[in-house]
Amino acid sequence: MARYVLVHGGGHGGWCYQPVARLLQAAGHEVYAPTMTGLAERSHLLGPHVDLDLHIQDIAAVLHYEDLREVILVGHSYGGMVITGVADRMADRVGRLVYLDAATPVNGQSLHDVAGPVIDAARPFGQVVDGVELVLLPAPGAGAFYGVTDPDTIAWMDARLTAHPWKCFEQPLKLTNEDALWAIPQYHIVCTSTLATRDPGLIGKARAEGRLWDIDTGHDLMITEPRAVADALLQIAAG
């Protein structure tokens, strides 16, 4: 039995992994899909204290309090920042890192450094609420921004997407245990359309080592192609 911890991206919550989690659980595996502070069912905890470091602490706490080891730690989008930080702090508990169409940062980089043009495009549509700058504001049909086209799925997302603090996206990642971190096997499940924007050395190495899957779908591939994502995650566990 494998243990998966599925970390969501900006504006989402653990809810976005429901289709994938069901498939992994049906295959006999243990699945955790926590929501980070200030988002989804934890949006009532939003405040100026919410940043990348806090989100890393959120996920690290799941590993600690659930006593999880040899975890397959999966991060989508902004979640790539988070899982990298978690693995740096808790390398002894992480067996594999999976970047799900995610940011792949190095020490000192923020999400803005990694994906500036994409998130810069969203920033002008944000707003400041109670002193917190928020982006990815939910609005009818917002699922289309994440590459979702099915009307019923978009309606499901409309009821669940929440705004995200900009502070999370501009805070640099601080790594202190890089030898252990980069020794953890890394896997990449990406959208075909984003391949050309990624580090060719990283992608080439992953492809050569059989650690790359590309799926021809939108950015929220865990929602639009849950079976393909689950199949890749099952192969990672088996491999």
mmCIF file of C-alpha atoms in Angstrom:
data_model
loop_
_atom_site.group_PDB
_atom_site.id
_atom_site.type_symbol
_atom_site.label_atom_id
_atom_site.label_comp_id
_atom_site.label_asym_id
_atom_site.label_seq_id
_atom_site.Cartn_x
_atom_site.Cartn_y
_atom_site.Cartn_z
ATOM 1 C CA MET A 1 0.000 0.000 0.000
ATOM 2 C CA ALA A 2 1.308 3.436 -0.974
ATOM 3 C CA ARG A 3 0.615 6.644 0.913
ATOM 4 C CA TYR A 4 -0.142 9.704 -1.180
ATOM 5 C CA VAL A 5 -0.318 13.287 0.034
ATOM 6 C CA LEU A 6 -1.918 15.420 -2.659
ATOM 7 C CA VAL A 7 -1.220 19.149 -2.407
ATOM 8 C CA HIS A 8 -3.436 21.566 -4.310
ATOM 9 C CA GLY A 9 -2.496 24.746 -6.139
ATOM 10 C CA GLY A 10 -3.543 28.365 -5.895
ATOM 11 C CA GLY A 11 -7.204 29.153 -5.305
ATOM 12 C CA HIS A 12 -8.078 25.475 -4.868
ATOM 13 C CA GLY A 13 -8.383 23.115 -1.905
ATOM 14 C CA GLY A 14 -8.205 19.431 -1.183
ATOM 15 C CA TRP A 15 -11.576 19.105 -2.919
ATOM 16 C CA CYS A 16 -9.930 19.325 -6.361
ATOM 17 C CA TYR A 17 -8.385 15.879 -5.882
ATOM 18 C CA GLN A 18 -11.655 14.059 -5.175
ATOM 19 C CA PRO A 19 -11.783 12.207 -8.536
ATOM 20 C CA VAL A 20 -8.126 11.132 -8.327
ATOM 21 C CA ALA A 21 -8.325 10.235 -4.647
ATOM 22 C CA ARG A 22 -11.268 7.898 -5.252
ATOM 23 C CA LEU A 23 -9.336 6.037 -7.942
ATOM 24 C CA LEU A 24 -6.226 5.678 -5.779
ATOM 25 C CA GLN A 25 -8.285 4.522 -2.801
ATOM 26 C CA ALA A 26 -10.128 2.008 -4.963
ATOM 27 C CA ALA A 27 -6.710 0.582 -5.873
ATOM 28 C CA GLY A 28 -6.029 0.014 -2.167
ATOM 29 C CA HIS A 29 -3.882 3.025 -1.330
ATOM 30 C CA GLU A 30 -4.005 5.586 1.459
ATOM 31 C CA VAL A 31 -4.703 9.147 0.332
ATOM 32 C CA TYR A 32 -4.521 12.501 2.106
ATOM 33 C CA ALA A 33 -5.645 15.688 0.341
ATOM 34 C CA PRO A 34 -5.289 18.493 2.901
ATOM 35 C CA THR A 35 -6.402 22.071 2.316
ATOM 36 C CA MET A 36 -3.913 24.788 3.146
ATOM 37 C CA THR A 37 -4.681 27.704 5.454
ATOM 38 C CA GLY A 38 -6.872 30.458 4.038
ATOM 39 C CA LEU A 39 -8.384 28.436 1.189
ATOM 40 C CA ALA A 40 -11.587 26.453 0.576
ATOM 41 C CA GLU A 41 -12.969 25.082 3.875
ATOM 42 C CA ARG A 42 -10.155 26.919 5.659
ATOM 43 C CA SER A 43 -10.861 30.275 3.987
ATOM 44 C CA HIS A 44 -12.174 31.629 7.299
ATOM 45 C CA LEU A 45 -8.538 31.525 8.499
ATOM 46 C CA LEU A 46 -7.350 33.931 5.798
ATOM 47 C CA GLY A 47 -5.185 36.797 7.059
ATOM 48 C CA PRO A 48 -1.916 38.655 6.560
ATOM 49 C CA HIS A 49 -0.031 35.752 8.170
ATOM 50 C CA VAL A 50 -0.785 33.386 5.261
ATOM 51 C CA ASP A 51 2.282 32.884 3.084
ATOM 52 C CA LEU A 52 4.365 30.157 1.458
ATOM 53 C CA ASP A 53 6.112 29.280 4.722
ATOM 54 C CA LEU A 54 2.777 28.725 6.463
ATOM 55 C CA HIS A 55 1.568 26.471 3.670
ATOM 56 C CA ILE A 56 4.763 24.435 3.921
ATOM 57 C CA GLN A 57 4.086 24.113 7.651
ATOM 58 C CA ASP A 58 0.501 23.010 6.926
ATOM 59 C CA ILE A 59 1.623 20.044 4.843
ATOM 60 C CA ALA A 60 4.613 19.192 7.011
ATOM 61 C CA ALA A 61 2.211 18.971 9.957
ATOM 62 C CA VAL A 62 0.119 16.376 8.100
ATOM 63 C CA LEU A 63 3.182 14.184 7.650
ATOM 64 C CA HIS A 64 4.113 14.602 11.311
ATOM 65 C CA TYR A 65 0.738 14.137 12.989
ATOM 66 C CA GLU A 66 -0.380 11.304 10.703
ATOM 67 C CA ASP A 67 3.071 9.716 11.192
ATOM 68 C CA LEU A 68 3.532 9.305 7.446
ATOM 69 C CA ARG A 69 6.742 7.932 5.940
ATOM 70 C CA GLU A 70 7.826 6.968 2.430
ATOM 71 C CA VAL A 71 5.133 9.361 1.228
ATOM 72 C CA ILE A 72 4.450 10.022 -2.431
ATOM 73 C CA LEU A 73 4.150 13.795 -2.169
ATOM 74 C CA VAL A 74 2.276 15.353 -5.083
ATOM 75 C CA GLY A 75 2.004 19.076 -5.786
ATOM 76 C CA HIS A 76 -0.108 20.800 -8.440
ATOM 77 C CA SER A 77 0.832 24.228 -9.815
ATOM 78 C CA TYR A 78 1.724 26.465 -6.808
ATOM 79 C CA GLY A 79 1.761 23.225 -4.833
ATOM 80 C CA GLY A 80 5.140 22.502 -6.437
ATOM 81 C CA MET A 81 6.570 25.311 -4.330
ATOM 82 C CA VAL A 82 5.020 23.793 -1.225
ATOM 83 C CA ILE A 83 6.105 20.185 -1.724
ATOM 84 C CA THR A 84 9.675 21.276 -2.442
ATOM 85 C CA GLY A 85 9.744 23.119 0.872
ATOM 86 C CA VAL A 86 8.175 20.205 2.723
ATOM 87 C CA ALA A 87 10.669 17.716 1.282
ATOM 88 C CA ASP A 88 13.537 20.013 2.250
ATOM 89 C CA ARG A 89 12.322 20.047 5.857
ATOM 90 C CA MET A 90 11.197 16.420 6.084
ATOM 91 C CA ALA A 91 13.304 14.519 3.569
ATOM 92 C CA ASP A 92 13.323 11.443 5.785
ATOM 93 C CA ARG A 93 9.543 11.091 5.371
ATOM 94 C CA VAL A 94 9.264 11.635 1.607
ATOM 95 C CA GLY A 95 9.858 8.704 -0.732
ATOM 96 C CA ARG A 96 8.959 10.366 -4.035
ATOM 97 C CA LEU A 97 8.158 13.881 -5.258
ATOM 98 C CA VAL A 98 5.620 14.333 -8.033
ATOM 99 C CA TYR A 99 5.245 17.667 -9.816
ATOM 100 C CA LEU A 100 1.756 17.817 -11.329
ATOM 101 C CA ASP A 101 1.955 20.538 -13.977
ATOM 102 C CA ALA A 102 3.698 22.330 -11.147
ATOM 103 C CA ALA A 103 6.335 24.898 -10.348
ATOM 104 C CA THR A 104 9.783 23.326 -9.975
ATOM 105 C CA PRO A 105 11.700 25.919 -7.936
ATOM 106 C CA VAL A 106 15.252 26.064 -6.672
ATOM 107 C CA ASN A 107 16.520 27.784 -3.566
ATOM 108 C CA GLY A 108 15.648 31.474 -3.397
ATOM 109 C CA GLN A 109 12.955 31.410 -6.070
ATOM 110 C CA SER A 110 9.370 32.497 -5.606
ATOM 111 C CA LEU A 111 6.438 31.394 -7.733
ATOM 112 C CA HIS A 112 6.657 34.816 -9.343
ATOM 113 C CA ASP A 113 10.230 34.006 -10.364
ATOM 114 C CA VAL A 114 9.166 30.660 -11.798
ATOM 115 C CA ALA A 115 5.900 31.628 -13.510
ATOM 116 C CA GLY A 116 5.860 35.416 -13.540
ATOM 117 C CA PRO A 117 3.992 36.079 -16.810
ATOM 118 C CA VAL A 118 1.105 33.783 -15.885
ATOM 119 C CA ILE A 119 0.488 35.141 -12.410
ATOM 120 C CA ASP A 120 1.268 38.731 -13.420
ATOM 121 C CA ALA A 121 -1.659 38.456 -15.820
ATOM 122 C CA ALA A 122 -3.963 37.623 -12.910
ATOM 123 C CA ARG A 123 -2.707 40.278 -10.475
ATOM 124 C CA PRO A 124 -4.496 43.324 -11.985
ATOM 125 C CA PHE A 125 -7.816 41.560 -11.404
ATOM 126 C CA GLY A 126 -7.140 41.076 -7.697
ATOM 127 C CA GLN A 127 -8.155 43.227 -4.764
ATOM 128 C CA VAL A 128 -7.097 44.092 -1.236
ATOM 129 C CA VAL A 129 -9.427 42.847 1.499
ATOM 130 C CA ASP A 130 -8.712 43.636 5.161
ATOM 131 C CA GLY A 131 -5.124 44.452 4.283
ATOM 132 C CA VAL A 132 -4.526 41.222 2.327
ATOM 133 C CA GLU A 133 -3.846 41.373 -1.400
ATOM 134 C CA LEU A 134 -5.844 38.596 -3.047
ATOM 135 C CA VAL A 135 -5.587 37.197 -6.560
ATOM 136 C CA LEU A 136 -7.381 34.425 -8.456
ATOM 137 C CA LEU A 137 -10.684 35.881 -7.296
ATOM 138 C CA PRO A 138 -13.532 33.426 -7.861
ATOM 139 C CA ALA A 139 -16.060 34.375 -10.489
ATOM 140 C CA PRO A 140 -18.644 32.507 -12.570
ATOM 141 C CA GLY A 141 -16.865 30.372 -15.124
ATOM 142 C CA ALA A 142 -13.449 30.740 -13.473
ATOM 143 C CA GLY A 143 -12.721 27.082 -14.132
ATOM 144 C CA ALA A 144 -12.047 28.001 -17.760
ATOM 145 C CA PHE A 145 -8.921 29.866 -16.570
ATOM 146 C CA TYR A 146 -7.595 26.475 -15.439
ATOM 147 C CA GLY A 147 -8.353 24.764 -18.743
ATOM 148 C CA VAL A 148 -11.681 23.203 -17.782
ATOM 149 C CA THR A 149 -14.347 23.199 -20.501
ATOM 150 C CA ASP A 150 -17.169 20.951 -19.271
ATOM 151 C CA PRO A 151 -20.045 23.181 -18.034
ATOM 152 C CA ASP A 152 -21.036 20.863 -15.176
ATOM 153 C CA THR A 153 -17.436 20.658 -13.950
ATOM 154 C CA ILE A 154 -17.056 24.430 -14.176
ATOM 155 C CA ALA A 155 -20.208 24.854 -12.069
ATOM 156 C CA TRP A 156 -18.785 22.408 -9.504
ATOM 157 C CA MET A 157 -15.594 24.463 -9.369
ATOM 158 C CA ASP A 158 -17.478 27.769 -9.157
ATOM 159 C CA ALA A 159 -18.871 26.648 -5.809
ATOM 160 C CA ARG A 160 -15.420 25.819 -4.430
ATOM 161 C CA LEU A 161 -12.701 28.113 -5.798
ATOM 162 C CA THR A 162 -11.446 30.789 -3.393
ATOM 163 C CA ALA A 163 -9.118 33.784 -3.647
ATOM 164 C CA HIS A 164 -5.430 33.316 -2.889
ATOM 165 C CA PRO A 165 -3.042 35.665 -1.020
ATOM 166 C CA TRP A 166 -0.505 37.252 -3.358
ATOM 167 C CA LYS A 167 2.059 37.038 -0.556
ATOM 168 C CA CYS A 168 2.313 33.280 -1.165
ATOM 169 C CA PHE A 169 3.386 33.884 -4.741
ATOM 170 C CA GLU A 170 6.085 36.470 -4.059
ATOM 171 C CA GLN A 171 7.763 34.886 -1.023
ATOM 172 C CA PRO A 172 11.051 33.141 -1.947
ATOM 173 C CA LEU A 173 11.517 29.496 -1.065
ATOM 174 C CA LYS A 174 14.259 28.916 1.497
ATOM 175 C CA LEU A 175 15.995 25.538 1.313
ATOM 176 C CA THR A 176 18.414 24.351 3.987
ATOM 177 C CA ASN A 177 18.790 20.607 3.330
ATOM 178 C CA GLU A 178 19.367 20.443 -0.403
ATOM 179 C CA ASP A 179 21.552 17.331 -0.525
ATOM 180 C CA ALA A 180 18.754 15.263 1.018
ATOM 181 C CA LEU A 181 16.032 17.051 -0.924
ATOM 182 C CA TRP A 182 17.511 16.520 -4.374
ATOM 183 C CA ALA A 183 18.307 12.875 -3.573
ATOM 184 C CA ILE A 184 14.555 12.170 -3.467
ATOM 185 C CA PRO A 185 13.345 10.717 -6.802
ATOM 186 C CA GLN A 186 11.346 13.276 -8.768
ATOM 187 C CA TYR A 187 8.557 12.623 -11.248
ATOM 188 C CA HIS A 188 6.731 15.008 -13.557
ATOM 189 C CA ILE A 189 3.160 14.746 -14.818
ATOM 190 C CA VAL A 190 2.603 17.739 -17.061
ATOM 191 C CA CYS A 191 0.210 19.111 -19.624
ATOM 192 C CA THR A 192 1.477 18.682 -23.170
ATOM 193 C CA SER A 193 0.916 22.402 -23.799
ATOM 194 C CA THR A 194 3.327 23.438 -21.030
ATOM 195 C CA LEU A 195 6.242 21.209 -22.068
ATOM 196 C CA ALA A 196 7.815 23.905 -24.222
ATOM 197 C CA THR A 197 7.878 26.374 -21.304
ATOM 198 C CA ARG A 198 9.743 24.045 -18.953
ATOM 199 C CA ASP A 199 13.437 23.637 -18.230
ATOM 200 C CA PRO A 200 14.617 21.428 -21.124
ATOM 201 C CA GLY A 201 17.373 19.887 -19.013
ATOM 202 C CA LEU A 202 14.932 18.906 -16.273
ATOM 203 C CA ILE A 203 12.368 17.551 -18.714
ATOM 204 C CA GLY A 204 14.982 15.749 -20.807
ATOM 205 C CA LYS A 205 16.411 14.010 -17.749
ATOM 206 C CA ALA A 206 12.951 13.020 -16.518
ATOM 207 C CA ARG A 207 12.033 11.642 -19.945
ATOM 208 C CA ALA A 208 15.274 9.673 -20.245
ATOM 209 C CA GLU A 209 14.727 8.132 -16.806
ATOM 210 C CA GLY A 210 11.068 7.240 -17.450
ATOM 211 C CA ARG A 211 9.826 9.789 -14.921
ATOM 212 C CA LEU A 212 7.783 11.989 -17.252
ATOM 213 C CA TRP A 213 4.141 11.749 -18.281
ATOM 214 C CA ASP A 214 2.492 14.367 -20.484
ATOM 215 C CA ILE A 215 -1.271 14.558 -20.767
ATOM 216 C CA ASP A 216 -2.997 16.579 -23.467
ATOM 217 C CA THR A 217 -5.455 18.523 -21.335
ATOM 218 C CA GLY A 218 -5.856 21.755 -19.377
ATOM 219 C CA HIS A 219 -3.873 22.894 -16.352
ATOM 220 C CA ASP A 220 -6.291 21.313 -13.839
ATOM 221 C CA LEU A 221 -5.476 17.866 -15.159
ATOM 222 C CA MET A 222 -6.454 16.161 -11.881
ATOM 223 C CA ILE A 223 -10.007 17.355 -12.632
ATOM 224 C CA THR A 224 -10.157 16.982 -16.397
ATOM 225 C CA GLU A 225 -8.167 13.720 -16.696
ATOM 226 C CA PRO A 226 -8.340 12.010 -13.297
ATOM 227 C CA ARG A 227 -7.891 8.503 -14.700
ATOM 228 C CA ALA A 228 -4.716 9.419 -16.595
ATOM 229 C CA VAL A 229 -3.323 11.191 -13.525
ATOM 230 C CA ALA A 230 -4.235 8.315 -11.221
ATOM 231 C CA ASP A 231 -2.703 5.785 -13.612
ATOM 232 C CA ALA A 232 0.560 7.753 -13.643
ATOM 233 C CA LEU A 233 0.565 7.958 -9.841
ATOM 234 C CA LEU A 234 -0.036 4.218 -9.611
ATOM 235 C CA GLN A 235 2.896 3.588 -11.939
ATOM 236 C CA ILE A 236 5.077 5.819 -9.772
ATOM 237 C CA ALA A 237 4.122 3.829 -6.690
ATOM 238 C CA ALA A 238 4.809 0.543 -8.474
ATOM 239 C CA GLY A 239 8.114 1.708 -9.918
#
